[in-house]
Amino acid sequence: MTNFRHLTWMLIAAFGLVFSTTQSHAQKRPDADEPGLVADDGYELEPEWKKQVVYFRTTEAPGTIIVVTAERHLYLVQGNGRAIRYGIGVGRDGFQWQGLVNITRKAEWPDWTPPPEMIARQPYLPRFMAGGPGNPLGARAMYLGTTVYRIHGTNRPDTIGTAVSSGCFRLVNADVADLYDRVPVGTKVVIRQKPEL
């Protein structure tokens, strides 16, 4: 009888665990923004998404940033057929874009004010969030032209290599700080869907 009760309680506990996991997946938000979550700086990226110097053929000048959305990579052109490649998170379906812009502003531990169109889609977001470790913009932000988009850090390093944002490009905090130190305001940024042929 004791074994039967023990088995019954184990089955109830297992059912509860499965149900709560299913509920949390059902409530997961499409953009993966989690205001207030502090980034796990010990998170280990897959080798594909780690910063590295790679062979890169382009006609763009050294110092240019090239984002290739389909690859989930951002390249900082170095010249001599080389670039520093960073793994990034990109816009989800319907929020990917391409174009030519410049970095118009840079900020360390930026404040976040989600634009009205983002609030309309995601009313649960805060209207303002001060910069800091729990801010979805992460450690640094580079503002792109007159758009609402940025190259920024993240408090969700597990989203690097995915398409979950509302159009911004996110890097882990260590990588965005590295890129931030390498590029000035005015840097040319080329956003492409596919690699240059």
Short mmCIF file of C-alpha atoms in Angstrom, two decimals:
data_model
loop_
_atom_site.label_atom_id
_atom_site.label_comp_id
_atom_site.label_asym_id
_atom_site.label_seq_id
_atom_site.Cartn_x
_atom_site.Cartn_y
_atom_site.Cartn_z
CA MET A 1 0.00 0.00 0.00
CA THR A 2 2.85 2.37 0.86
CA ASN A 3 4.47 1.67 -2.51
CA PHE A 4 1.18 2.43 -4.29
CA ARG A 5 0.84 5.79 -2.48
CA HIS A 6 4.46 6.61 -3.25
CA LEU A 7 3.93 5.80 -6.94
CA THR A 8 0.72 7.89 -7.02
CA TRP A 9 2.50 10.93 -5.55
CA MET A 10 5.39 10.51 -8.00
CA LEU A 11 2.95 10.44 -10.94
CA ILE A 12 1.15 13.55 -9.67
CA ALA A 13 4.47 15.38 -9.24
CA ALA A 14 5.63 14.34 -12.72
CA PHE A 15 2.34 15.50 -14.26
CA GLY A 16 2.64 18.85 -12.45
CA LEU A 17 6.19 19.33 -13.73
CA VAL A 18 5.20 18.52 -17.33
CA PHE A 19 2.15 20.81 -17.12
CA SER A 20 4.13 23.75 -15.68
CA THR A 21 6.86 23.34 -18.34
CA THR A 22 4.22 23.27 -21.08
CA GLN A 23 2.57 26.39 -19.65
CA SER A 24 5.88 28.29 -19.51
CA HIS A 25 6.59 27.40 -23.17
CA ALA A 26 3.08 28.48 -24.16
CA GLN A 27 3.58 31.85 -22.45
CA LYS A 28 7.02 32.47 -23.98
CA ARG A 29 7.01 35.75 -25.83
CA PRO A 30 8.02 35.84 -29.50
CA ASP A 31 10.68 38.54 -29.14
CA ALA A 32 12.59 36.96 -26.24
CA ASP A 33 12.94 40.34 -24.49
CA GLU A 34 12.98 39.77 -20.77
CA PRO A 35 13.31 43.12 -19.00
CA GLY A 36 14.90 42.66 -15.58
CA LEU A 37 16.65 39.37 -16.38
CA VAL A 38 20.36 39.67 -15.61
CA ALA A 39 22.56 38.14 -18.32
CA ASP A 40 24.46 34.97 -17.55
CA ASP A 41 27.97 36.20 -18.43
CA GLY A 42 29.23 32.63 -18.06
CA TYR A 43 26.98 31.45 -20.93
CA GLU A 44 29.10 29.57 -23.47
CA LEU A 45 28.32 30.37 -27.12
CA GLU A 46 28.52 27.66 -29.75
CA PRO A 47 31.76 27.99 -31.80
CA GLU A 48 29.77 29.34 -34.80
CA TRP A 49 28.74 32.42 -32.80
CA LYS A 50 32.03 33.22 -31.08
CA LYS A 51 34.01 36.31 -32.12
CA GLN A 52 36.82 35.40 -34.52
CA VAL A 53 38.91 36.76 -37.37
CA VAL A 54 37.82 35.19 -40.66
CA TYR A 55 38.61 35.42 -44.35
CA PHE A 56 36.07 37.85 -45.83
CA ARG A 57 35.92 39.13 -49.39
CA THR A 58 34.28 42.53 -49.84
CA THR A 59 34.65 45.78 -51.75
CA GLU A 60 33.76 47.77 -48.60
CA ALA A 61 36.48 49.80 -46.89
CA PRO A 62 38.15 48.71 -43.63
CA GLY A 63 36.13 49.88 -40.64
CA THR A 64 32.77 49.16 -42.34
CA ILE A 65 30.27 46.99 -40.49
CA ILE A 66 28.42 44.44 -42.62
CA VAL A 67 25.44 42.58 -41.16
CA VAL A 68 24.38 39.42 -43.01
CA THR A 69 20.97 38.58 -41.59
CA ALA A 70 20.65 35.11 -43.16
CA GLU A 71 23.98 34.05 -41.65
CA ARG A 72 23.32 35.62 -38.22
CA HIS A 73 26.74 37.28 -38.40
CA LEU A 74 28.09 40.82 -38.17
CA TYR A 75 31.44 41.55 -39.83
CA LEU A 76 33.82 44.41 -39.05
CA VAL A 77 35.96 44.75 -42.19
CA GLN A 78 39.70 44.78 -41.43
CA GLY A 79 41.12 44.89 -44.97
CA ASN A 80 43.45 42.40 -46.67
CA GLY A 81 40.54 39.96 -47.09
CA ARG A 82 39.88 39.73 -43.35
CA ALA A 83 37.09 40.71 -40.96
CA ILE A 84 36.23 40.25 -37.33
CA ARG A 85 33.07 38.14 -37.26
CA TYR A 86 30.58 38.26 -34.40
CA GLY A 87 27.56 36.02 -33.86
CA ILE A 88 24.33 37.99 -33.59
CA GLY A 89 20.61 37.67 -33.02
CA VAL A 90 18.47 39.23 -35.76
CA GLY A 91 14.88 40.25 -36.45
CA ARG A 92 12.26 37.53 -36.50
CA ASP A 93 10.11 36.92 -39.59
CA GLY A 94 8.48 40.15 -40.69
CA PHE A 95 11.09 42.28 -38.87
CA GLN A 96 14.14 41.72 -41.04
CA TRP A 97 15.37 44.59 -43.15
CA GLN A 98 18.29 45.70 -45.27
CA GLY A 99 19.87 48.97 -46.18
CA LEU A 100 22.76 51.36 -45.73
CA VAL A 101 22.99 53.47 -42.55
CA ASN A 102 25.61 55.02 -40.31
CA ILE A 103 26.12 54.83 -36.57
CA THR A 104 24.66 58.12 -35.39
CA ARG A 105 25.09 57.68 -31.65
CA LYS A 106 26.74 55.36 -29.13
CA ALA A 107 25.81 54.70 -25.51
CA GLU A 108 27.22 52.67 -22.62
CA TRP A 109 24.61 50.85 -20.52
CA PRO A 110 21.86 52.60 -22.50
CA ASP A 111 18.38 53.35 -21.21
CA TRP A 112 15.59 51.63 -23.11
CA THR A 113 12.40 53.29 -24.29
CA PRO A 114 10.57 50.82 -26.54
CA PRO A 115 9.07 52.66 -29.55
CA PRO A 116 5.24 53.04 -29.69
CA GLU A 117 4.89 50.42 -32.45
CA MET A 118 6.72 47.89 -30.27
CA ILE A 119 4.51 48.72 -27.26
CA ALA A 120 1.43 48.24 -29.48
CA ARG A 121 2.62 44.71 -30.36
CA GLN A 122 3.91 43.88 -26.89
CA PRO A 123 1.89 45.83 -24.29
CA TYR A 124 3.59 43.98 -21.41
CA LEU A 125 6.88 45.85 -22.05
CA PRO A 126 7.91 48.67 -19.73
CA ARG A 127 7.57 52.18 -21.15
CA PHE A 128 11.08 53.03 -19.92
CA MET A 129 13.92 51.07 -18.37
CA ALA A 130 17.14 52.55 -17.01
CA GLY A 131 20.40 51.10 -18.29
CA GLY A 132 21.97 48.26 -16.34
CA PRO A 133 22.53 44.49 -16.29
CA GLY A 134 18.79 43.67 -16.53
CA ASN A 135 18.18 45.96 -19.51
CA PRO A 136 17.49 44.12 -22.83
CA LEU A 137 19.88 46.53 -24.64
CA GLY A 138 22.76 45.16 -22.61
CA ALA A 139 26.13 46.82 -22.05
CA ARG A 140 26.38 48.99 -25.19
CA ALA A 141 24.23 50.32 -28.03
CA MET A 142 25.07 51.81 -31.41
CA TYR A 143 22.13 53.63 -32.97
CA LEU A 144 21.55 53.11 -36.71
CA GLY A 145 20.76 56.23 -38.73
CA THR A 146 17.34 57.72 -38.07
CA THR A 147 15.77 54.27 -37.61
CA VAL A 148 14.52 52.80 -34.33
CA TYR A 149 17.09 50.02 -34.73
CA ARG A 150 20.38 49.47 -32.93
CA ILE A 151 23.32 47.15 -32.67
CA HIS A 152 23.27 46.35 -28.96
CA GLY A 153 24.11 43.92 -26.21
CA THR A 154 21.62 41.59 -24.60
CA ASN A 155 20.57 40.12 -21.30
CA ARG A 156 19.68 36.92 -23.22
CA PRO A 157 22.95 35.46 -24.58
CA ASP A 158 21.06 32.28 -25.50
CA THR A 159 19.33 34.21 -28.32
CA ILE A 160 22.56 34.72 -30.31
CA GLY A 161 22.23 32.88 -33.63
CA THR A 162 18.44 33.15 -33.62
CA ALA A 163 15.82 35.39 -35.25
CA VAL A 164 13.79 36.77 -32.34
CA SER A 165 14.16 40.55 -32.20
CA SER A 166 11.96 43.37 -33.50
CA GLY A 167 14.65 44.34 -36.02
CA CYS A 168 17.70 45.18 -33.90
CA PHE A 169 20.96 43.23 -33.97
CA ARG A 170 22.09 41.82 -30.62
CA LEU A 171 25.47 40.55 -29.51
CA VAL A 172 26.63 39.13 -26.18
CA ASN A 173 27.79 41.93 -23.88
CA ALA A 174 31.52 41.15 -24.19
CA ASP A 175 31.28 41.25 -28.01
CA VAL A 176 29.21 44.43 -28.19
CA ALA A 177 31.69 46.16 -25.85
CA ASP A 178 34.55 45.01 -28.11
CA LEU A 179 32.80 46.28 -31.26
CA TYR A 180 31.81 49.54 -29.52
CA ASP A 181 35.46 50.28 -28.73
CA ARG A 182 36.51 49.63 -32.35
CA VAL A 183 34.03 51.84 -34.23
CA PRO A 184 33.34 55.58 -34.06
CA VAL A 185 30.10 57.50 -34.62
CA GLY A 186 29.74 57.85 -38.39
CA THR A 187 30.76 54.24 -39.14
CA LYS A 188 29.08 52.89 -42.30
CA VAL A 189 26.77 49.92 -41.65
CA VAL A 190 25.58 47.71 -44.51
CA ILE A 191 22.66 45.41 -43.70
CA ARG A 192 22.16 42.55 -46.16
CA GLN A 193 19.86 39.58 -46.23
CA LYS A 194 22.46 37.44 -48.00
CA PRO A 195 26.25 37.47 -48.39
CA GLU A 196 27.92 39.60 -51.08
CA LEU A 197 28.56 37.57 -54.23
#
